[in-house]
Coordinates of N, CA and C in Angstrom, one line a residue:
M1 N -7.2 -5.2 -14.3 CA -6.2 -4.8 -13.2 C -5.6 -3.4 -13.6
M2 N -5.3 -2.6 -12.6 CA -4.7 -1.3 -12.9 C -3.4 -1.4 -13.6
K3 N -3.1 -0.4 -14.5 CA -1.9 -0.4 -15.2 C -0.8 0.3 -14.4
I4 N 0.4 -0.3 -14.4 CA 1.6 0.4 -13.8 C 2.2 1.3 -14.7
K5 N 2.5 2.6 -14.3 CA 3.1 3.6 -15.1 C 4.5 3.1 -15.6
N6 N 4.9 3.6 -16.8 CA 6.2 3.1 -17.3 C 7.4 3.5 -16.4
S7 N 7.3 4.7 -15.8 CA 8.4 5.1 -14.9 C 8.5 4.1 -13.7
L8 N 7.3 3.7 -13.2 CA 7.3 2.7 -12.1 C 7.8 1.4 -12.5
K9 N 7.4 1.0 -13.7 CA 7.9 -0.3 -14.2 C 9.5 -0.3 -14.3
K10 N 10.0 0.8 -14.7 CA 11.5 0.9 -14.8 C 12.1 0.8 -13.4
F11 N 11.5 1.5 -12.5 CA 12.0 1.5 -11.1 C 12.0 0.1 -10.5
L12 N 10.9 -0.6 -10.7 CA 10.7 -1.9 -10.1 C 11.5 -3.0 -10.9
G13 N 12.0 -2.6 -12.0 CA 12.8 -3.5 -12.8 C 12.0 -4.7 -13.4
I14 N 10.8 -4.4 -13.8 CA 9.9 -5.4 -14.3 C 9.9 -5.4 -15.9
H15 N 10.8 -4.7 -16.5 CA 10.8 -4.7 -17.9 C 11.8 -5.8 -18.4
N16 N 11.6 -6.4 -19.5 CA 12.5 -7.3 -20.1 C 13.1 -8.4 -19.2
S17 N 12.2 -9.0 -18.5 CA 12.6 -10.1 -17.6 C 11.4 -11.1 -17.4
T18 N 11.7 -12.4 -17.4 CA 10.7 -13.4 -17.2 C 10.6 -13.8 -15.7
L19 N 11.6 -13.4 -14.9 CA 11.5 -13.7 -13.5 C 10.4 -12.8 -12.8
T20 N 9.7 -13.4 -11.9 CA 8.6 -12.7 -11.2 C 8.9 -12.4 -9.8
V21 N 9.9 -13.0 -9.2 CA 10.2 -12.8 -7.8 C 10.5 -11.3 -7.5
G22 N 9.8 -10.8 -6.5 CA 9.9 -9.5 -6.0 C 9.1 -8.5 -6.8
K23 N 8.3 -8.9 -7.7 CA 7.5 -8.0 -8.6 C 6.0 -8.0 -8.4
N24 N 5.6 -8.8 -7.4 CA 4.1 -8.9 -7.2 C 3.6 -8.2 -6.0
N25 N 4.3 -7.2 -5.5 CA 3.8 -6.5 -4.3 C 2.5 -5.8 -4.7
E26 N 2.5 -4.9 -5.7 CA 1.3 -4.2 -6.0 C 0.2 -5.1 -6.5
T27 N 0.5 -6.0 -7.4 CA -0.5 -6.9 -8.0 C -1.2 -7.7 -6.9
T28 N -0.5 -8.3 -6.0 CA -1.1 -9.1 -4.9 C -2.0 -8.2 -4.0
R29 N -1.5 -7.0 -3.7 CA -2.3 -6.1 -2.9 C -3.6 -5.7 -3.6
N30 N -3.5 -5.4 -4.9 CA -4.7 -5.0 -5.6 C -5.7 -6.2 -5.7
Q31 N -5.2 -7.4 -5.9 CA -6.1 -8.5 -6.0 C -6.8 -8.7 -4.7
W32 N -6.1 -8.6 -3.5 CA -6.7 -8.8 -2.2 C -7.8 -7.7 -2.0
I33 N -7.4 -6.4 -2.3 CA -8.4 -5.4 -2.1 C -9.7 -5.6 -2.9
I34 N -9.5 -5.9 -4.2 CA -10.6 -6.0 -5.1 C -11.5 -7.2 -4.7
S35 N -10.8 -8.3 -4.2 CA -11.6 -9.5 -3.8 C -12.3 -9.2 -2.5
T36 N -11.7 -8.4 -1.6 CA -12.4 -8.1 -0.3 C -13.5 -7.2 -0.5
L37 N -13.4 -6.2 -1.4 CA -14.5 -5.3 -1.7 C -15.6 -6.1 -2.4
G38 N -15.3 -7.0 -3.2 CA -16.4 -7.8 -3.9 C -17.2 -8.6 -3.0
K39 N -16.6 -9.0 -1.8 CA -17.3 -9.8 -0.8 C -18.2 -9.0 0.1
L40 N -18.1 -7.7 0.0 CA -19.0 -6.9 0.9 C -20.4 -6.9 0.4
P41 N -21.4 -7.0 1.3 CA -22.8 -7.0 0.9 C -23.2 -5.8 0.1
S42 N -24.0 -6.0 -0.9 CA -24.5 -4.9 -1.8 C -25.2 -3.8 -0.9
G43 N -25.0 -2.6 -1.3 CA -25.8 -1.5 -0.7 C -25.1 -0.8 0.5
L44 N -24.0 -1.4 0.9 CA -23.3 -0.8 2.1 C -22.7 0.6 1.7
R45 N -22.7 1.5 2.7 CA -22.1 2.8 2.4 C -20.7 2.7 2.8
I46 N -19.8 3.0 1.9 CA -18.3 2.8 2.1 C -17.6 4.1 1.9
L47 N -16.7 4.4 2.8 CA -15.9 5.6 2.7 C -14.4 5.2 2.3
D48 N -14.0 5.7 1.2 CA -12.6 5.5 0.7 C -11.7 6.6 1.3
V49 N -11.0 6.3 2.4 CA -10.3 7.3 3.1 C -8.9 7.5 2.5
G50 N -8.5 8.7 2.2 CA -7.2 8.9 1.5 C -7.3 8.3 0.1
A51 N -8.4 8.6 -0.5 CA -8.7 7.9 -1.8 C -7.8 8.2 -3.0
G52 N -7.1 9.4 -2.9 CA -6.2 9.8 -4.0 C -6.9 9.9 -5.3
E53 N -6.4 9.1 -6.3 CA -7.0 9.1 -7.6 C -8.2 8.1 -7.7
K54 N -8.6 7.5 -6.6 CA -9.7 6.6 -6.5 C -9.6 5.4 -7.4
P55 N -8.5 4.6 -7.2 CA -8.3 3.5 -8.1 C -9.3 2.3 -7.9
Y56 N -10.0 2.3 -6.7 CA -10.9 1.2 -6.4 C -12.4 1.6 -6.6
E57 N -12.6 2.8 -7.0 CA -14.0 3.2 -7.2 C -14.8 2.2 -8.1
D58 N -14.2 1.8 -9.2 CA -14.9 0.9 -10.2 C -15.2 -0.4 -9.6
Y59 N -14.6 -0.8 -8.5 CA -14.8 -2.1 -7.8 C -15.9 -1.9 -6.7
C60 N -16.4 -0.8 -6.6 CA -17.4 -0.5 -5.5 C -18.8 -0.2 -6.1
T61 N -19.1 -0.6 -7.3 CA -20.3 -0.3 -8.0 C -21.5 -0.9 -7.3
H62 N -21.3 -1.9 -6.5 CA -22.4 -2.5 -5.7 C -22.6 -1.9 -4.4
L63 N -21.7 -0.8 -4.1 CA -21.7 -0.1 -2.8 C -22.1 1.3 -3.0
D64 N -22.4 2.0 -2.0 CA -22.6 3.5 -2.0 C -21.2 4.1 -1.7
Y65 N -20.5 4.4 -2.7 CA -19.1 4.8 -2.6 C -18.9 6.3 -2.4
I66 N -18.1 6.7 -1.4 CA -17.8 8.1 -1.1 C -16.3 8.2 -0.9
S67 N -15.7 9.2 -1.5 CA -14.3 9.4 -1.4 C -13.9 10.5 -0.5
Q68 N -12.8 10.4 0.2 CA -12.2 11.4 1.1 C -10.7 11.5 0.9
D69 N -10.2 12.7 1.0 CA -8.7 12.9 1.0 C -8.4 14.3 1.4
F70 N -7.2 14.5 1.9 CA -6.8 15.9 2.2 C -6.5 16.7 1.0
G71 N -6.2 16.1 -0.1 CA -6.2 16.8 -1.4 C -5.0 17.7 -1.6
K72 N -3.9 17.5 -1.0 CA -2.8 18.5 -1.0 C -1.6 17.9 -1.8
Y73 N -1.5 16.6 -2.1 CA -0.3 16.1 -2.7 C -0.2 16.6 -4.1
N74 N 1.0 17.0 -4.5 CA 1.4 17.4 -5.8 C 2.8 16.9 -6.1
P75 N 3.0 16.0 -7.1 CA 4.3 15.5 -7.3 C 5.4 16.5 -7.7
N76 N 4.9 17.7 -8.1 CA 5.8 18.7 -8.6 C 6.3 19.7 -7.5
D77 N 5.7 19.5 -6.3 CA 6.1 20.4 -5.2 C 7.5 20.1 -4.6
V78 N 7.8 18.8 -4.6 CA 9.1 18.4 -3.9 C 9.8 17.4 -4.8
N79 N 11.1 17.7 -5.2 CA 11.9 16.7 -5.9 C 12.7 15.9 -5.0
F80 N 12.1 15.0 -4.3 CA 12.7 14.2 -3.2 C 12.1 12.8 -3.2
G81 N 13.0 11.8 -3.2 CA 12.5 10.4 -3.1 C 11.7 10.0 -4.3
L82 N 10.8 9.1 -4.2 CA 10.0 8.6 -5.3 C 8.7 9.4 -5.4
Q83 N 8.5 9.9 -6.6 CA 7.3 10.6 -6.9 C 6.7 10.0 -8.2
V84 N 5.4 10.1 -8.3 CA 4.7 9.6 -9.6 C 4.9 10.7 -10.6
D85 N 4.6 10.4 -11.9 CA 4.8 11.3 -13.0 C 3.8 12.4 -12.9
D86 N 2.5 12.1 -12.6 CA 1.5 13.0 -12.5 C 0.4 12.6 -11.5
W87 N -0.4 13.4 -11.1 CA -1.4 13.1 -10.0 C -2.7 13.9 -10.3
N88 N -3.8 13.3 -10.2 CA -5.1 14.0 -10.4 C -6.1 13.4 -9.5
Y89 N -6.5 14.2 -8.5 CA -7.5 13.7 -7.5 C -8.9 13.6 -8.2
G90 N -9.1 14.4 -9.3 CA -10.5 14.4 -9.8 C -11.4 15.1 -8.8
K91 N -12.7 14.6 -8.7 CA -13.6 15.2 -7.8 C -13.7 14.3 -6.6
L92 N -13.3 14.9 -5.4 CA -13.4 14.2 -4.2 C -14.7 14.6 -3.5
D93 N -15.4 13.7 -2.8 CA -16.6 14.0 -2.1 C -16.4 14.7 -0.8
I94 N -15.3 14.4 -0.1 CA -14.9 15.1 1.1 C -13.5 15.4 1.1
I95 N -13.1 16.7 1.4 CA -11.7 17.1 1.5 C -11.6 17.5 3.0
S96 N -10.7 16.8 3.7 CA -10.6 17.1 5.1 C -9.3 16.4 5.6
D97 N -9.0 16.7 6.9 CA -8.0 15.9 7.6 C -8.5 14.6 7.9
I98 N -7.6 13.5 7.8 CA -8.1 12.2 8.0 C -8.5 11.9 9.5
A99 N -8.0 12.7 10.4 CA -8.4 12.5 11.8 C -9.6 13.4 12.2
S100 N -10.2 14.1 11.3 CA -11.3 15.0 11.6 C -12.2 15.1 10.3
I101 N -12.9 14.0 10.1 CA -13.8 13.9 8.9 C -15.1 14.4 9.2
P102 N -15.6 15.4 8.5 CA -16.9 16.1 8.9 C -18.1 15.3 8.5
V103 N -18.3 14.2 9.2 CA -19.5 13.4 9.1 C -20.0 13.0 10.5
A104 N -21.2 12.6 10.6 CA -21.7 12.2 11.9 C -21.2 10.9 12.4
D105 N -21.3 10.6 13.7 CA -20.9 9.3 14.2 C -21.7 8.2 13.5
N106 N -21.1 7.0 13.3 CA -21.8 5.8 12.8 C -22.3 6.1 11.4
S107 N -21.6 6.8 10.6 CA -22.1 7.2 9.2 C -21.9 6.1 8.2
F108 N -20.9 5.2 8.4 CA -20.6 4.3 7.3 C -20.6 2.8 7.7
D109 N -20.9 2.0 6.7 CA -20.9 0.5 7.0 C -19.5 -0.1 6.7
A110 N -18.7 0.6 6.0 CA -17.4 0.1 5.7 C -16.4 1.3 5.4
I111 N -15.1 1.1 5.7 CA -14.1 2.1 5.5 C -12.9 1.3 4.7
L112 N -12.5 2.0 3.6 CA -11.4 1.5 2.9 C -10.2 2.5 3.0
C113 N -9.0 2.0 3.4 CA -7.9 2.9 3.6 C -6.6 2.1 3.1
T114 N -6.2 2.4 1.9 CA -5.2 1.7 1.3 C -3.9 2.5 1.1
E115 N -2.8 2.0 1.6 CA -1.5 2.7 1.5 C -1.6 4.2 1.8
V116 N -2.2 4.4 3.0 CA -2.4 5.8 3.4 C -1.7 6.1 4.8
L117 N -1.8 5.2 5.7 CA -1.4 5.5 7.1 C 0.1 5.9 7.2
E118 N 0.9 5.4 6.3 CA 2.3 5.9 6.4 C 2.5 7.3 6.0
H119 N 1.5 7.9 5.5 CA 1.5 9.3 5.1 C 0.8 10.2 6.1
V120 N 0.4 9.7 7.2 CA -0.4 10.4 8.2 C 0.5 10.6 9.5
I121 N 0.6 11.8 10.0 CA 1.5 12.0 11.1 C 1.1 11.3 12.4
N122 N -0.2 11.2 12.6 CA -0.8 10.6 13.8 C -1.7 9.4 13.4
P123 N -1.2 8.3 13.0 CA -2.1 7.2 12.5 C -3.0 6.7 13.5
K124 N -2.7 6.7 14.8 CA -3.6 6.3 15.8 C -4.8 7.2 15.9
E125 N -4.6 8.4 15.7 CA -5.7 9.4 15.7 C -6.7 9.1 14.5
A126 N -6.1 8.7 13.4 CA -6.9 8.4 12.2 C -7.7 7.1 12.5
I127 N -7.1 6.1 13.1 CA -7.9 4.9 13.5 C -9.0 5.2 14.5
K128 N -8.7 6.1 15.4 CA -9.7 6.5 16.4 C -10.9 7.1 15.7
E129 N -10.6 7.9 14.6 CA -11.7 8.6 13.8 C -12.5 7.5 13.1
F130 N -11.8 6.5 12.6 CA -12.5 5.4 11.9 C -13.5 4.8 12.8
S131 N -13.1 4.6 14.1 CA -14.0 4.0 15.1 C -15.2 4.8 15.3
R132 N -15.0 6.1 15.3 CA -16.2 7.1 15.5 C -17.2 7.0 14.4
I133 N -16.7 6.9 13.1 CA -17.6 7.1 12.0 C -18.1 5.8 11.4
L134 N -17.6 4.6 11.9 CA -18.0 3.3 11.4 C -19.1 2.7 12.3
K135 N -20.1 2.2 11.7 CA -21.2 1.6 12.4 C -20.8 0.3 13.2
S136 N -21.5 0.0 14.2 CA -21.3 -1.3 14.8 C -21.5 -2.4 13.8
G137 N -20.5 -3.4 13.8 CA -20.5 -4.4 12.8 C -20.0 -4.0 11.4
G138 N -19.5 -2.8 11.3 CA -18.9 -2.3 10.1 C -17.6 -2.9 9.8
Y139 N -17.2 -2.8 8.5 CA -15.9 -3.4 8.0 C -14.9 -2.3 7.9
L140 N -13.7 -2.7 8.3 CA -12.5 -1.8 8.2 C -11.5 -2.5 7.3
I141 N -11.1 -2.0 6.2 CA -10.1 -2.6 5.3 C -8.9 -1.7 5.2
I142 N -7.8 -2.2 5.6 CA -6.5 -1.3 5.6 C -5.4 -2.1 4.9
T143 N -4.6 -1.4 4.1 CA -3.3 -2.0 3.7 C -2.3 -0.9 3.9
T144 N -1.1 -1.3 4.3 CA 0.1 -0.4 4.5 C 1.3 -1.2 4.3
P145 N 2.4 -0.6 4.0 CA 3.7 -1.3 3.9 C 4.2 -1.7 5.2
F146 N 5.0 -2.7 5.3 CA 5.8 -3.0 6.5 C 7.1 -2.3 6.4
C147 N 7.6 -2.1 5.2 CA 8.9 -1.4 5.0 C 8.8 -0.7 3.6
S148 N 9.0 0.6 3.6 CA 8.9 1.2 2.3 C 10.0 2.3 2.1
L149 N 10.3 2.6 0.9 CA 11.2 3.7 0.6 C 10.5 5.0 0.6
T150 N 11.2 6.1 0.7 CA 10.6 7.4 0.7 C 9.8 7.7 -0.5
H151 N 8.5 8.0 -0.4 CA 7.6 8.2 -1.5 C 6.6 9.2 -1.1
F152 N 6.0 9.9 -2.1 CA 5.0 10.9 -1.9 C 5.5 12.0 -0.9
A153 N 6.8 12.3 -0.9 CA 7.3 13.4 -0.1 C 6.6 14.7 -0.5
P154 N 6.4 15.6 0.4 CA 6.9 15.5 1.8 C 5.9 14.8 2.8
Y155 N 5.0 14.1 2.3 CA 4.0 13.4 3.1 C 4.3 11.9 3.3
H156 N 5.5 11.7 3.8 CA 5.9 10.3 4.1 C 6.5 10.3 5.5
F157 N 5.8 9.8 6.5 CA 6.2 10.0 7.9 C 6.6 8.7 8.5
Y158 N 6.2 7.5 7.9 CA 6.6 6.2 8.5 C 7.0 5.3 7.4
S159 N 8.0 4.5 7.6 CA 8.4 3.5 6.5 C 7.4 2.4 6.5
G160 N 6.7 2.2 7.6 CA 5.7 1.1 7.6 C 5.2 0.7 9.0
F161 N 4.4 -0.3 9.1 CA 3.9 -0.8 10.4 C 4.0 -2.3 10.5
S162 N 4.2 -2.8 11.7 CA 4.3 -4.2 11.9 C 2.8 -4.7 12.2
R163 N 2.7 -6.0 12.2 CA 1.4 -6.6 12.5 C 1.0 -6.3 14.0
F164 N 2.0 -6.1 14.8 CA 1.8 -5.8 16.2 C 1.2 -4.4 16.4
F165 N 1.5 -3.5 15.5 CA 0.8 -2.2 15.6 C -0.7 -2.4 15.5
Y166 N -1.1 -3.1 14.5 CA -2.6 -3.3 14.3 C -3.2 -4.1 15.4
E167 N -2.5 -5.2 15.8 CA -3.1 -6.0 16.9 C -3.2 -5.2 18.2
T168 N -2.3 -4.2 18.4 CA -2.4 -3.4 19.6 C -3.4 -2.3 19.5
V169 N -3.3 -1.6 18.4 CA -4.1 -0.4 18.3 C -5.6 -0.7 18.0
L170 N -5.8 -1.8 17.2 CA -7.2 -2.1 16.8 C -8.0 -2.9 17.9
K171 N -7.3 -3.5 18.8 CA -7.9 -4.5 19.7 C -9.0 -3.9 20.6
N172 N -8.9 -2.6 20.9 CA -9.8 -1.9 21.8 C -11.1 -1.4 21.0
N173 N -11.0 -1.4 19.7 CA -12.1 -0.8 18.9 C -12.7 -1.8 17.9
Y174 N -12.0 -2.8 17.6 CA -12.5 -3.8 16.6 C -12.3 -5.2 17.0
Y175 N -13.0 -6.1 16.4 CA -12.9 -7.5 16.7 C -12.8 -8.3 15.4
D176 N -12.5 -9.6 15.5 CA -12.4 -10.4 14.3 C -11.3 -9.8 13.3
I177 N -10.2 -9.4 13.9 CA -9.1 -8.8 13.1 C -8.4 -9.9 12.3
E178 N -8.3 -9.8 11.0 CA -7.5 -10.7 10.2 C -6.3 -10.0 9.6
V179 N -5.1 -10.5 9.9 CA -3.9 -9.9 9.4 C -3.3 -10.8 8.4
T180 N -3.1 -10.3 7.1 CA -2.5 -11.2 6.1 C -1.2 -10.5 5.6
S181 N -0.1 -11.3 5.5 CA 1.2 -10.8 5.0 C 1.2 -10.8 3.5
N182 N 1.8 -9.8 3.0 CA 2.1 -9.7 1.6 C 3.5 -9.9 1.3
G183 N 3.9 -11.0 0.6 CA 5.3 -11.3 0.3 C 6.0 -11.9 1.5
N184 N 7.3 -12.0 1.4 CA 8.2 -12.6 2.4 C 9.6 -12.0 2.3
Y185 N 10.5 -12.4 3.2 CA 11.8 -11.9 3.2 C 12.5 -12.0 1.9
F186 N 12.4 -13.1 1.2 CA 13.1 -13.3 -0.1 C 12.5 -12.5 -1.2
E187 N 11.2 -12.4 -1.2 CA 10.5 -11.5 -2.2 C 10.9 -10.0 -2.0
Y188 N 11.1 -9.6 -0.7 CA 11.4 -8.2 -0.5 C 12.9 -8.0 -1.0
L189 N 13.8 -8.9 -0.7 CA 15.2 -8.7 -1.1 C 15.2 -8.6 -2.6
A190 N 14.4 -9.5 -3.3 CA 14.4 -9.5 -4.8 C 13.8 -8.2 -5.3
Q191 N 12.8 -7.6 -4.6 CA 12.3 -6.3 -5.0 C 13.4 -5.3 -5.0
E192 N 14.2 -5.3 -4.0 CA 15.3 -4.2 -3.9 C 16.4 -4.5 -5.0
I193 N 16.6 -5.7 -5.3 CA 17.6 -6.0 -6.3 C 17.1 -5.6 -7.7
N194 N 15.8 -5.7 -7.9 CA 15.1 -5.3 -9.1 C 15.2 -3.8 -9.3
R195 N 15.3 -3.1 -8.2 CA 15.4 -1.6 -8.2 C 16.9 -1.1 -8.4
L196 N 17.8 -2.0 -8.3 CA 19.2 -1.6 -8.2 C 19.7 -0.9 -9.5
E197 N 19.3 -1.3 -10.6 CA 19.7 -0.7 -11.9 C 19.3 0.8 -11.9
Y198 N 18.0 1.0 -11.5 CA 17.5 2.4 -11.5 C 18.2 3.2 -10.5
T199 N 18.2 2.7 -9.2 CA 18.8 3.6 -8.2 C 20.3 3.8 -8.3
G200 N 21.0 2.7 -8.9 CA 22.4 2.9 -9.2 C 22.7 4.0 -10.2
K201 N 21.9 4.1 -11.2 CA 22.0 5.2 -12.2 C 21.7 6.5 -11.6
K202 N 20.6 6.6 -10.8 CA 20.1 7.9 -10.3 C 21.0 8.4 -9.2
Y203 N 21.5 7.6 -8.3 CA 22.2 8.1 -7.1 C 23.7 7.9 -7.1
S204 N 24.2 7.0 -8.0 CA 25.6 6.8 -8.2 C 26.1 7.1 -9.6
N205 N 25.2 7.4 -10.5 CA 25.5 7.7 -11.9 C 26.3 6.5 -12.5
V206 N 25.9 5.3 -12.1 CA 26.6 4.1 -12.6 C 25.7 3.3 -13.5
E207 N 26.1 3.0 -14.7 CA 25.4 2.1 -15.6 C 25.8 0.7 -15.3
L208 N 25.0 -0.2 -14.9 CA 25.4 -1.6 -14.7 C 25.8 -2.3 -16.0
T209 N 26.8 -3.1 -15.9 CA 27.3 -3.8 -17.1 C 26.4 -5.0 -17.3
K210 N 26.6 -5.6 -18.5 CA 25.9 -6.8 -18.8 C 26.1 -7.9 -17.8
N211 N 27.4 -8.1 -17.4 CA 27.8 -9.1 -16.5 C 27.2 -8.9 -15.1
E212 N 27.1 -7.6 -14.7 CA 26.5 -7.2 -13.4 C 25.0 -7.6 -13.4
R213 N 24.3 -7.3 -14.5 CA 22.9 -7.6 -14.6 C 22.7 -9.1 -14.6
K214 N 23.6 -9.9 -15.2 CA 23.5 -11.3 -15.1 C 23.7 -11.8 -13.7
R215 N 24.6 -11.2 -13.0 CA 24.8 -11.6 -11.6 C 23.6 -11.3 -10.7
M216 N 22.9 -10.2 -11.0 CA 21.7 -9.8 -10.3 C 20.6 -10.9 -10.6
R217 N 20.5 -11.3 -11.9 CA 19.6 -12.3 -12.2 C 19.9 -13.7 -11.5
T218 N 21.2 -14.0 -11.4 CA 21.5 -15.2 -10.7 C 21.1 -15.2 -9.2
V219 N 21.3 -14.0 -8.6 CA 20.8 -13.9 -7.2 C 19.3 -14.0 -7.1
N220 N 18.6 -13.4 -8.1 CA 17.1 -13.5 -8.1 C 16.6 -14.9 -8.3
L221 N 17.4 -15.7 -9.1 CA 17.0 -17.1 -9.3 C 17.0 -17.8 -8.0
L222 N 18.1 -17.5 -7.2 CA 18.2 -18.2 -5.9 C 17.0 -17.7 -5.0
L223 N 16.8 -16.4 -5.0 CA 15.7 -15.9 -4.1 C 14.3 -16.4 -4.5
E224 N 14.1 -16.6 -5.8 CA 12.9 -17.2 -6.3 C 12.7 -18.6 -5.8
R225 N 13.8 -19.4 -5.8 CA 13.8 -20.8 -5.3 C 13.5 -20.8 -3.8
L226 N 14.2 -19.9 -3.1 CA 14.0 -19.9 -1.6 C 12.6 -19.4 -1.3
S227 N 12.0 -18.5 -2.1 CA 10.7 -18.0 -1.8 C 9.7 -19.1 -2.0
K228 N 9.9 -19.9 -3.0 CA 8.9 -21.0 -3.3 C 8.9 -22.0 -2.2
Q229 N 10.0 -22.1 -1.4 CA 10.1 -23.1 -0.3 C 9.9 -22.4 1.0
D230 N 9.5 -21.1 1.0 CA 9.4 -20.3 2.2 C 8.4 -20.9 3.2
S231 N 8.8 -20.8 4.5 CA 7.9 -21.3 5.5 C 7.8 -20.4 6.7
G232 N 7.6 -19.1 6.4 CA 7.4 -18.2 7.6 C 8.3 -17.0 7.7
S233 N 9.1 -16.7 6.6 CA 10.1 -15.6 6.7 C 9.4 -14.3 6.7
D234 N 8.1 -14.2 6.5 CA 7.4 -12.9 6.5 C 7.4 -12.4 8.0
E235 N 7.7 -13.2 9.0 CA 7.8 -12.7 10.3 C 9.0 -11.8 10.5
L236 N 9.9 -11.9 9.6 CA 11.1 -11.0 9.6 C 10.9 -9.8 8.8
L237 N 10.4 -10.0 7.6 CA 10.3 -8.9 6.6 C 9.3 -9.3 5.5
C238 N 8.5 -8.4 5.1 CA 7.6 -8.6 4.0 C 7.2 -7.2 3.4
F239 N 6.5 -7.3 2.3 CA 6.1 -6.0 1.6 C 5.2 -5.2 2.5
G240 N 4.2 -5.8 3.2 CA 3.2 -5.1 4.0 C 2.2 -6.0 4.5
Y241 N 1.1 -5.4 5.0 CA 0.0 -6.2 5.6 C -1.3 -5.8 5.1
F242 N -2.2 -6.8 5.0 CA -3.6 -6.5 4.7 C -4.4 -6.8 5.9
I243 N -5.3 -5.8 6.3 CA -6.1 -5.9 7.5 C -7.5 -5.8 7.2
L244 N -8.3 -6.8 7.7 CA -9.7 -6.8 7.7 C -10.3 -6.9 9.1
A245 N -11.0 -5.9 9.5 CA -11.5 -5.9 10.9 C -13.0 -5.5 10.9
R246 N -13.7 -5.8 11.9 CA -15.1 -5.4 12.1 C -15.3 -4.7 13.4
R247 N -16.1 -3.6 13.3 CA -16.3 -2.8 14.5 C -17.2 -3.5 15.5
K248 N -16.9 -3.3 16.8 CA -17.7 -3.9 17.9 C -19.1 -3.3 17.8

């Protein structure tokens, strides 16, 4: 599994704690993506749209993997919101706008697009382009947040998308749409509590006391118990959605 950078660990509050509530957003997403890729038939031609640093390339060895990105993000350009420590695209196969990818119609058997659409000004145009370049019967794999903090600025245009966005936008171009929730209301609240020590220091210049950290842990113990007994709170709030669809 991919390693989480130390700065992100600190922000997520996953150091020095045995509680796991609110800390599995990325892990669960990675597991779903890797599992879904592994189920694709060997030999399919797949386009990783908005591939970035290509974290899933190693899980596509049974596929004909091609990467695409606009290639413009630099964490040093803007000191705003959440940024990664460093970023390296490496060698991209295609550098282009996501809504205008220079390939022929019906070029790919599968498209992978993970945590990208919130960084696209016109996400519906991107999905329309996916419809153009994906073969009939082809697979579309998408993940995006339902609610997110500002990250990868200045390329952060939406905090997230609801399941109804996908059900509405994809219904005319795809069928057999599967929508899977990542996390739930209680997990999301715990995630934000885990971030409190970092954000309190950064934006309020306040160091939490030992007693305050204990109270945070007490709240998270409650949220963990509620999450284990959850029965549908993801309809209110969750980390995001996993989408698996097939082209008509």
